[in-house]
Tab-separated table of C-alpha atoms in Angstrom:
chain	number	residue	atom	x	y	z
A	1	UNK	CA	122.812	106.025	99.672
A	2	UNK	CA	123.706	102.925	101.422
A	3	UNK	CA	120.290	102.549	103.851
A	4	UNK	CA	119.961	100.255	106.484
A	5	UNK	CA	116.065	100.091	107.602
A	6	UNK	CA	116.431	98.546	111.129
A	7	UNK	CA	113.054	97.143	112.038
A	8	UNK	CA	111.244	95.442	108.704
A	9	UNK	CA	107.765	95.570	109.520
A	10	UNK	CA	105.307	97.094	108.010
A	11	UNK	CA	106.695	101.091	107.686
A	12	UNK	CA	109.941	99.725	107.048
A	13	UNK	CA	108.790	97.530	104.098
A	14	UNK	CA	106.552	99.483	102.334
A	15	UNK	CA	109.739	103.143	103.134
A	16	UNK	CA	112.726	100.525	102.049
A	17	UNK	CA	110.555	99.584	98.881
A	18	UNK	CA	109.838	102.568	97.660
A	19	UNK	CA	113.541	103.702	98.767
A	20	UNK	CA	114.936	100.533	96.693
A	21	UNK	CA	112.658	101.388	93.155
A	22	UNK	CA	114.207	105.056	94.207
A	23	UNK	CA	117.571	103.595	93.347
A	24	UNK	CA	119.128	103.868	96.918
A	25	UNK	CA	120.775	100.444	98.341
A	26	UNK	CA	118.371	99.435	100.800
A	27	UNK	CA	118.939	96.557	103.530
A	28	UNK	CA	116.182	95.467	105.084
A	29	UNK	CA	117.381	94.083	108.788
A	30	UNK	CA	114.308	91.679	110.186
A	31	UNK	CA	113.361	88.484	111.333
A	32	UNK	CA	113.501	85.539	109.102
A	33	UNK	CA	110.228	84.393	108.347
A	34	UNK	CA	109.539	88.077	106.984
A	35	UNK	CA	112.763	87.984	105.096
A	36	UNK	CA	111.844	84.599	104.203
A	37	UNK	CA	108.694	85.650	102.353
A	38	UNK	CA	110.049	88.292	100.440
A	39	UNK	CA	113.250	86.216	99.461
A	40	UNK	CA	110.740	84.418	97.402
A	41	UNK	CA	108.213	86.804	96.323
A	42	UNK	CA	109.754	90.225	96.033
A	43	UNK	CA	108.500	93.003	97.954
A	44	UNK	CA	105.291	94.415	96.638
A	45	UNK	CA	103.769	97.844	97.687
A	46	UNK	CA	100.639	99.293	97.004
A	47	UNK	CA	98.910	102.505	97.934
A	48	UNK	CA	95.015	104.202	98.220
A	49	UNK	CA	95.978	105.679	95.007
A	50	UNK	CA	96.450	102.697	92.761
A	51	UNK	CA	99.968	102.158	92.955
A	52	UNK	CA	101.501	98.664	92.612
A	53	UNK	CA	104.902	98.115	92.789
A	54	UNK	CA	106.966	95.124	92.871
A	55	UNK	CA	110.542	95.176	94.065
A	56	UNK	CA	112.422	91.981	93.002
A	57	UNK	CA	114.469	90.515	96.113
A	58	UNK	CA	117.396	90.993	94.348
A	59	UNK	CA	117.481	94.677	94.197
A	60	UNK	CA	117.238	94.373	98.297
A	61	UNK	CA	119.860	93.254	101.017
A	62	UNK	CA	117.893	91.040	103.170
A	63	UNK	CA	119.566	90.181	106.590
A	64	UNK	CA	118.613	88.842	110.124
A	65	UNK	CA	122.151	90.055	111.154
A	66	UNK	CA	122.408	93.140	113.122
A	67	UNK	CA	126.627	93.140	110.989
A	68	UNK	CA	124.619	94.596	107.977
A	69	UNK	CA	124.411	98.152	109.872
A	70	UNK	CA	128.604	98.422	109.247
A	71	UNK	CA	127.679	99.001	105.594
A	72	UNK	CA	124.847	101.944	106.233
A	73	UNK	CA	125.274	105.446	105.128
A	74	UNK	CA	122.292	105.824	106.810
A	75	UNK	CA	120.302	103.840	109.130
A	76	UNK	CA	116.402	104.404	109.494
A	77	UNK	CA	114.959	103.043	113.015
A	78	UNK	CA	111.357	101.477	112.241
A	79	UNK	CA	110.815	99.282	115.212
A	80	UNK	CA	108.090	99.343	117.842
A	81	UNK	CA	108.685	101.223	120.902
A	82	UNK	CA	109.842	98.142	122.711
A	83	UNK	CA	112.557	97.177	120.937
A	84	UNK	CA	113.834	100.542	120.442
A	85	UNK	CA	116.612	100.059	123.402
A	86	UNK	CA	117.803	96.775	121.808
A	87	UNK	CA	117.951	98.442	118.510
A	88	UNK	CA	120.094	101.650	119.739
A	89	UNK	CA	122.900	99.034	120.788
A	90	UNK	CA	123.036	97.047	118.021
A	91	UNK	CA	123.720	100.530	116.263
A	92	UNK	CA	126.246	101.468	118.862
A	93	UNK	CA	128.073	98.237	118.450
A	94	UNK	CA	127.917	98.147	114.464
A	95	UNK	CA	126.931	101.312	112.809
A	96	UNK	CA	129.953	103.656	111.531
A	97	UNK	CA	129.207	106.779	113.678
A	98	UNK	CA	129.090	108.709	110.433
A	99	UNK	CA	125.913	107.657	109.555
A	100	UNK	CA	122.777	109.698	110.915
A	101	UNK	CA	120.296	107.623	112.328
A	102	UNK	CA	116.700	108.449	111.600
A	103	UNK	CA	113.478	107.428	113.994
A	104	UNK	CA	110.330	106.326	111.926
A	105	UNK	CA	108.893	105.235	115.101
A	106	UNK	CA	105.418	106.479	117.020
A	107	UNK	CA	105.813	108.715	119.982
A	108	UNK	CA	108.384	111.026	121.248
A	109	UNK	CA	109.991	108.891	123.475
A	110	UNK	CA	111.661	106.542	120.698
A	111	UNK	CA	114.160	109.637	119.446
A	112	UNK	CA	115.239	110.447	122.787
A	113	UNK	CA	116.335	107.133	123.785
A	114	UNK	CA	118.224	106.967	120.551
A	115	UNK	CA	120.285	110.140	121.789
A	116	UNK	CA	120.667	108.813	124.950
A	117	UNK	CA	122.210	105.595	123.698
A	118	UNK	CA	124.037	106.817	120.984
A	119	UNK	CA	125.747	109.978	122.188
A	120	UNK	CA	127.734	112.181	119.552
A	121	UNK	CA	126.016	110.502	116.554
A	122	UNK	CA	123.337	112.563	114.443
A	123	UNK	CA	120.089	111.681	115.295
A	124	UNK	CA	116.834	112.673	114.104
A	125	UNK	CA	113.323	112.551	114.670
A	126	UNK	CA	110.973	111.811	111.891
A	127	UNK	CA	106.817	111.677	111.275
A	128	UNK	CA	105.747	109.202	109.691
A	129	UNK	CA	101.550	110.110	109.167
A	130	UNK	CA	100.453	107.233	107.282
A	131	UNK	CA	98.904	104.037	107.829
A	132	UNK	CA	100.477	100.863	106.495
A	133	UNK	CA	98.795	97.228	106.759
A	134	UNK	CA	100.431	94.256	105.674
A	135	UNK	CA	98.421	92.270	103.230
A	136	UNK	CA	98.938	88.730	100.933
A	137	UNK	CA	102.538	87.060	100.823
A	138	UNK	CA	105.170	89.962	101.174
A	139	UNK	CA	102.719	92.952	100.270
A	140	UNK	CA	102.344	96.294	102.228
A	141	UNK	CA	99.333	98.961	101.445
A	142	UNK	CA	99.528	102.022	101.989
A	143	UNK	CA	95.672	103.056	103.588
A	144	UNK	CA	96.435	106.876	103.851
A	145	UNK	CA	97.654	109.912	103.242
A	146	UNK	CA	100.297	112.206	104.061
A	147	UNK	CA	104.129	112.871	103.308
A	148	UNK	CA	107.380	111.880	106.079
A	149	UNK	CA	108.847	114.964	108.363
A	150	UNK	CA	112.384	114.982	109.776
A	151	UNK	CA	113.888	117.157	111.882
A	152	UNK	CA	116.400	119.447	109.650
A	153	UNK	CA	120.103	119.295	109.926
A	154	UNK	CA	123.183	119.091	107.906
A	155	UNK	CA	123.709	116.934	104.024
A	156	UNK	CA	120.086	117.741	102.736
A	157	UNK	CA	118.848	114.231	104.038
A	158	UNK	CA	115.233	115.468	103.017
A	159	UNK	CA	115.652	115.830	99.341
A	160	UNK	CA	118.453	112.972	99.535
A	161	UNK	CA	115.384	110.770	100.736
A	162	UNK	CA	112.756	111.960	98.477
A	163	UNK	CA	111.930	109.283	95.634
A	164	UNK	CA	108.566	109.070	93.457
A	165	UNK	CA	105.546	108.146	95.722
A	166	UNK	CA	107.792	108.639	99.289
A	167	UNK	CA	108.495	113.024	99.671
A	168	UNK	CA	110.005	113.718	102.852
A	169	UNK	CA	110.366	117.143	103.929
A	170	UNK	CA	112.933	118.477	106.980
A	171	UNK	CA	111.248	120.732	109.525
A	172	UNK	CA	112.842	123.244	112.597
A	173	UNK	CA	109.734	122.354	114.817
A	174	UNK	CA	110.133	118.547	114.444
A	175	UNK	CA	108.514	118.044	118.311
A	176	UNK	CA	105.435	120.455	117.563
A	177	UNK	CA	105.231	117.930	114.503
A	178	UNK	CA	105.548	114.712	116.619
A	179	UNK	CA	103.296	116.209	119.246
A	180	UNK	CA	100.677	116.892	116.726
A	181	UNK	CA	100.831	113.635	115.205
A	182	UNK	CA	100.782	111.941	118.712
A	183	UNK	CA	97.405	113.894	118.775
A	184	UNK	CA	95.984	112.111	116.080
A	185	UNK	CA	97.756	108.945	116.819
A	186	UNK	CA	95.597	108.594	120.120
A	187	UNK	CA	92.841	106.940	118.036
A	188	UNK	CA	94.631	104.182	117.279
A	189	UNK	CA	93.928	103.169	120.801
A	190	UNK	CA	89.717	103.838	119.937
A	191	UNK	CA	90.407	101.830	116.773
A	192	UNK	CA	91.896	98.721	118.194
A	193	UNK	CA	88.818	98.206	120.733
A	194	UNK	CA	86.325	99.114	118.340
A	195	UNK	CA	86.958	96.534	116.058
A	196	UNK	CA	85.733	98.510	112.858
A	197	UNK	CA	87.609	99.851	109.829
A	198	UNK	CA	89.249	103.790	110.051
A	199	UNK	CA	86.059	104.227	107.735
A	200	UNK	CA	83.383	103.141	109.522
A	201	UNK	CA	84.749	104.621	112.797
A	202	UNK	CA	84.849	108.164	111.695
A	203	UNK	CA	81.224	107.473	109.630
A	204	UNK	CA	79.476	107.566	113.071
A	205	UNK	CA	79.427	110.325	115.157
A	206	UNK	CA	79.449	108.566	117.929
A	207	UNK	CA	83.101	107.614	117.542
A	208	UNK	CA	84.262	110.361	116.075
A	209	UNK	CA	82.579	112.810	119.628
A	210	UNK	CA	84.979	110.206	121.222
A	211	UNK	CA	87.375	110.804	119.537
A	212	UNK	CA	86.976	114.657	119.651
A	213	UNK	CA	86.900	114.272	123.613
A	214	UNK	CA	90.022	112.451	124.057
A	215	UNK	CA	92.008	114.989	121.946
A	216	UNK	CA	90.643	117.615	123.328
A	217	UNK	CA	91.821	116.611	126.852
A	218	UNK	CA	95.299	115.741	125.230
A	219	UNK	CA	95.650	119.642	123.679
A	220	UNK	CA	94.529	120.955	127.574
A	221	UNK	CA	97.462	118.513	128.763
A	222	UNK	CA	99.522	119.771	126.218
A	223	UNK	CA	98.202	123.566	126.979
A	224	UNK	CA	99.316	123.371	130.769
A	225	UNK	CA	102.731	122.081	130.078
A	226	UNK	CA	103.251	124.817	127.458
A	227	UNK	CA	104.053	122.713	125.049
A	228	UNK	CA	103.321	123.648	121.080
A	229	UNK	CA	101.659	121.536	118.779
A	230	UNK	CA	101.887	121.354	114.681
A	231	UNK	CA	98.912	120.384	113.058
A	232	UNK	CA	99.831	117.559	110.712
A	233	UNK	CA	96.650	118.504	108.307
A	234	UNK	CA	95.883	121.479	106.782
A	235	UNK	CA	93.924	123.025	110.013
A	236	UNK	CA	95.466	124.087	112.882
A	237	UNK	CA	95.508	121.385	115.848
A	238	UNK	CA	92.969	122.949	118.277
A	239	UNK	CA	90.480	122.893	115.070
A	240	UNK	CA	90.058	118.984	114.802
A	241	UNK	CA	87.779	118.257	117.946
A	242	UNK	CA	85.358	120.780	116.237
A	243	UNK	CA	85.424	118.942	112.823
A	244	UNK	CA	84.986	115.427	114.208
A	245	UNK	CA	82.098	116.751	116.357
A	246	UNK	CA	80.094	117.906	113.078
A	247	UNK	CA	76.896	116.275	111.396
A	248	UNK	CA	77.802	113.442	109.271
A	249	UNK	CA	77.518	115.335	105.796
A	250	UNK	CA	79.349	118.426	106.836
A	251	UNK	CA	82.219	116.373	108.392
A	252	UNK	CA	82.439	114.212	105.395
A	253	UNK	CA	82.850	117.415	103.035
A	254	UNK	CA	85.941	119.121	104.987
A	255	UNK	CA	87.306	115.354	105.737
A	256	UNK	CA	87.524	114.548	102.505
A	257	UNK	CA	89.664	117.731	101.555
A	258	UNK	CA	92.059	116.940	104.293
A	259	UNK	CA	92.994	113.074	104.010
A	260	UNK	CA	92.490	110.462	102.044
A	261	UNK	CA	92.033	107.091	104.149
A	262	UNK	CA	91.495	103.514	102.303
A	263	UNK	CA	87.943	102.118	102.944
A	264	UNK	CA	90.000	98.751	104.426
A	265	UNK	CA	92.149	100.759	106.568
A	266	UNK	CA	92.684	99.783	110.212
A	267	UNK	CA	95.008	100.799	112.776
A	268	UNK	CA	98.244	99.611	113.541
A	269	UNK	CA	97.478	99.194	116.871
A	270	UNK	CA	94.496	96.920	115.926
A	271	UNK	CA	97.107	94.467	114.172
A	272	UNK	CA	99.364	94.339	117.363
A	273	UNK	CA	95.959	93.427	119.443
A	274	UNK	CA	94.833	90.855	116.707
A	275	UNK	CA	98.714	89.131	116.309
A	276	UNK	CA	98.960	89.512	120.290
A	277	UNK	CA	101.800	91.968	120.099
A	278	UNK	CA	102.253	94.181	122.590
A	279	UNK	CA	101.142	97.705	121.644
A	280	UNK	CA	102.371	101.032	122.234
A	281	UNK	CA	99.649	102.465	123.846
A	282	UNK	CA	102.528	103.303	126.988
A	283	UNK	CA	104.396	106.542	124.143
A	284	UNK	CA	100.659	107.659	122.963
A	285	UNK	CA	97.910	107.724	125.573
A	286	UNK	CA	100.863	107.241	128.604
A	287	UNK	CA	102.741	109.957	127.196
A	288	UNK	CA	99.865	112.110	127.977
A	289	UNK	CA	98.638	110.654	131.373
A	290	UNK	CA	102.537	111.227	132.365
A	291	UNK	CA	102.104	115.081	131.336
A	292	UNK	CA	98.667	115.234	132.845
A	293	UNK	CA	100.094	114.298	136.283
A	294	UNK	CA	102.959	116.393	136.168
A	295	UNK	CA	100.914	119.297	135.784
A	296	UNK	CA	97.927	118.199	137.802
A	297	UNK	CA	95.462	117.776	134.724
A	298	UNK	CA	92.987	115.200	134.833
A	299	UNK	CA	92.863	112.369	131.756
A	300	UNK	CA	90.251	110.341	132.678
A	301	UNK	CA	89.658	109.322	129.240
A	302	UNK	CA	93.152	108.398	128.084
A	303	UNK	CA	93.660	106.783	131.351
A	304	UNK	CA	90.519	104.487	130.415
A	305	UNK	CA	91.669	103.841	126.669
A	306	UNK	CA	94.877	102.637	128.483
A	307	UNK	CA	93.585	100.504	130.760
A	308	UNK	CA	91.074	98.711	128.496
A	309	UNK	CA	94.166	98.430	126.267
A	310	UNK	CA	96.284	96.585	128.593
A	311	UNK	CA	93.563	94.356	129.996
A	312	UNK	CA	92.857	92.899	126.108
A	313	UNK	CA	96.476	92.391	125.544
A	314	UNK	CA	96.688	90.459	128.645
A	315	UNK	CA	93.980	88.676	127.490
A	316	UNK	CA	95.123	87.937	124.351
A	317	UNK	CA	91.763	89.462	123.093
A	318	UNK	CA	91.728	90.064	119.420
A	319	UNK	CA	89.524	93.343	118.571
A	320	UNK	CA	87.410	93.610	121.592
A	321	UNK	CA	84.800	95.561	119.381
A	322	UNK	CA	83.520	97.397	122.594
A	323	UNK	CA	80.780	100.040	121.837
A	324	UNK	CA	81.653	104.101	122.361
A	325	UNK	CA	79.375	103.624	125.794
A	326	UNK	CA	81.773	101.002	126.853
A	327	UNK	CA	85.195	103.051	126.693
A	328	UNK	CA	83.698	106.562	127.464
A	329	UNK	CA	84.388	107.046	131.367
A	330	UNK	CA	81.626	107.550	133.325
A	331	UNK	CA	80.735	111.149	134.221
C-alpha cells in the first residue's frame, strides 16, 4: 500500500520503518529538520529485543508538504493531541476520500475529532501500547512490549498492515481497548515528574502504590459512567492495582511474564517536559477528571498529577523529579 504517516515523530518513525522494510510505500510527512536527519542517515530502528534495522532514505518519501497525502492509500495519523485538528484538514483538503485514515494517537479524543472533521471517510481508532524514544541521529527504540489494535472494518487492513516485528490485530471493542490503555497510559504523567527510568519507577513500591491509587480511582470513574474497559495485558483491568501494590519480588515475578520494558525506557510524556513540548496530559488524566465530574466522582489524584503537570510546562521545568510524597494529595 501507498501509506502516508502524517505526524513523523517518534511512533511514526519507528511504524513507517518497519512498514517501509515491510515493502509498503511509506511517506513520512514531518518537519524538516527531522526529515533532514534521516535524508542523510537513513532511518534506523531498534527494539528491547535486539533488533536493528536500517532503512535507507531512499526506500522512504520524505515530505514537509501536506500535497503528499493525494498519493495515500492509506493515511496513518501519529501526531500529538494538539495538532490533531490541523492534521484532520490537511486530510480533508488533500487526501482521496478512499483512503481510511487510521489514529495512532494517545487518548480517545484524537479519533473522534477525526470523524468529526472528516465526515463520510473511514476512520479508525488504533492502540498503539508501546513506548518509543528517539535516540542518536535519525534512530528510534523501541523500550516495550506489545502489538498495535485497530478497530475492525472492511479490506482486512489488520493483516494488510502486519509486517515482521510490527503485528497489528483489528478488534470489535476498539474503545474498551483505548480505555484500557488510557488506564495504563496515566503513568506517563507519574513518570514525567519523577524523573526516573520506567525501571526504576516500578522497582519501588512506593511508585508503583501510586500508581496503583491513581488507576484505581480512574476504573471507579470509569465504573460510574458504565463504561467497559479491555485489559491491554494478559490480566483483566481491575487486576493491575493489586499487582503493582505487591512486595518487590512477587511483583517482579508476574511483571516480568506480562511486559517486557527496556531498562532505559522513559515516558513519552517525560520527553515533551524535557524538549518543552506541550504534553497531553488534557486526553489522559483530563479525560478522566471530565468523567469524574460528570458523574460526581471525586479524582483528587489525577486532578493533582494534572496540575503539577501544567505548572512544570509553564515553567519550562525539565523532569521535576518530585518524590511520591510530593504528588500524592494530601488525605
Amino acid at each position: 500500500m501507498r501509506i502516508v504517516i502524517a505526524g513523523a515523530g517518534s511512533i511514526g518513525c519507528f511504524c513507517g520503518g518497519l512498514l517501509a522494510a515491510g515493502g509498503h510505500h511509506v511517506t513520512l510527512l514531518g518537519r524538516a529538520p527531522l526529515l533532514d536527519r534521516i535524508e542523510r542517515c537513513g532511518l534506523t530502528i531498534t527494539d528491547f529485543s535486539g533488533l536493528t534495522l536500517t532503512v535507507p532514505a531512499d526506500r522512504l518519501t520524505l515530505s514537509t508538504d501536506p500535497g503528499c497525502l493525494s498519493g495515500a492509500e492509506l493515511v496513518i495519523v501519529a501526531v500529538k493531541t494538539p495538532a490533531t485538528a490541523d492534521m484532520a484538514s490537511a486530510i480533508a483538503t488533500h487526501a482521496p476520500v478512499s483512503a481510511p485514515v487510521l489514529s495512532w494517537q494517545n487518548g480517545l479524543e484524537n479519533a473522534r475529532l477525526l470523524r468529526t472533521r472528516l465526515p463520510g471517510r473511514d476512520i479508525r481508532a488504533g492502540m498503539v501500547p508501546f513506548n518509543v524514544v528517539p535516540m542518536d541521529q535519525a534512530t528510534w527504540h523501541r523500550a516495550s512490549s506489545g502489538d498495535i489494535v485497530i478497530a475492525a472494518g472492511p479490506g482486512g487492513l489488520g493483516a494488510a498492515l502486519s509486517v515482521p516485528g510490527l503485528p497489528v490485530s483489528e478488534s470489535l471493542r476498539i474503545e474498551a481497548v483505548q480505555w484500557g490503555k488510557l488506564v495504563i497510559n496515566l503513568n506517563n504523567a507519574l513518570n514525567a515528574l519523577s524523573g526516573l527510568t520506567l525501571v526504576e519507577q516500578l522497582s519501588d513500591r512506593g511508585w508503583r502504590r501510586l500508581m496503583a491509587d491513581q488507576m484505581a480511582e480512574a476504573l471507579g470513574v470509569l465504573r460510574a459512567a458504565s463504561i467497559p474497559v479491555a485489559a491491554t495485558t494478559p490480566l483483566p483491568a481491575w487486576v493491575s492495582p493489586h499487582i503493582l501494590r505487591l512486595p518487590d519480588a512477587l511483583f517482579a515475578r508476574i511483571a516480568a511474564r506480562m511486559l517486557t520494558v527496556d531498562p532505559s525506557a522513559r515516558s513519552s510524556m517525560a520527553y515533551d517536559l524535557d524538549a518543552g513540548r506541550a504534553t497531553e496530559i488534557a486526553s489522559l488524566q483530563g479525560e478522566i477528571i471530565r468523567l469524574g465530574r460528570a458523574h460526581g466522582v471525586a479524582t483528587p489524584i489525577c486532578s493533582r498529577v494534572a496540575a503539577l503537570i501544567d505548572a512544570a510546562t509553564a515553567s519550562g521545568t525539565t523532569a521535576p523529579r518530585l518524590s511520591v510524597a510530593r504528588i500524592a494529595p494530601p488525605d
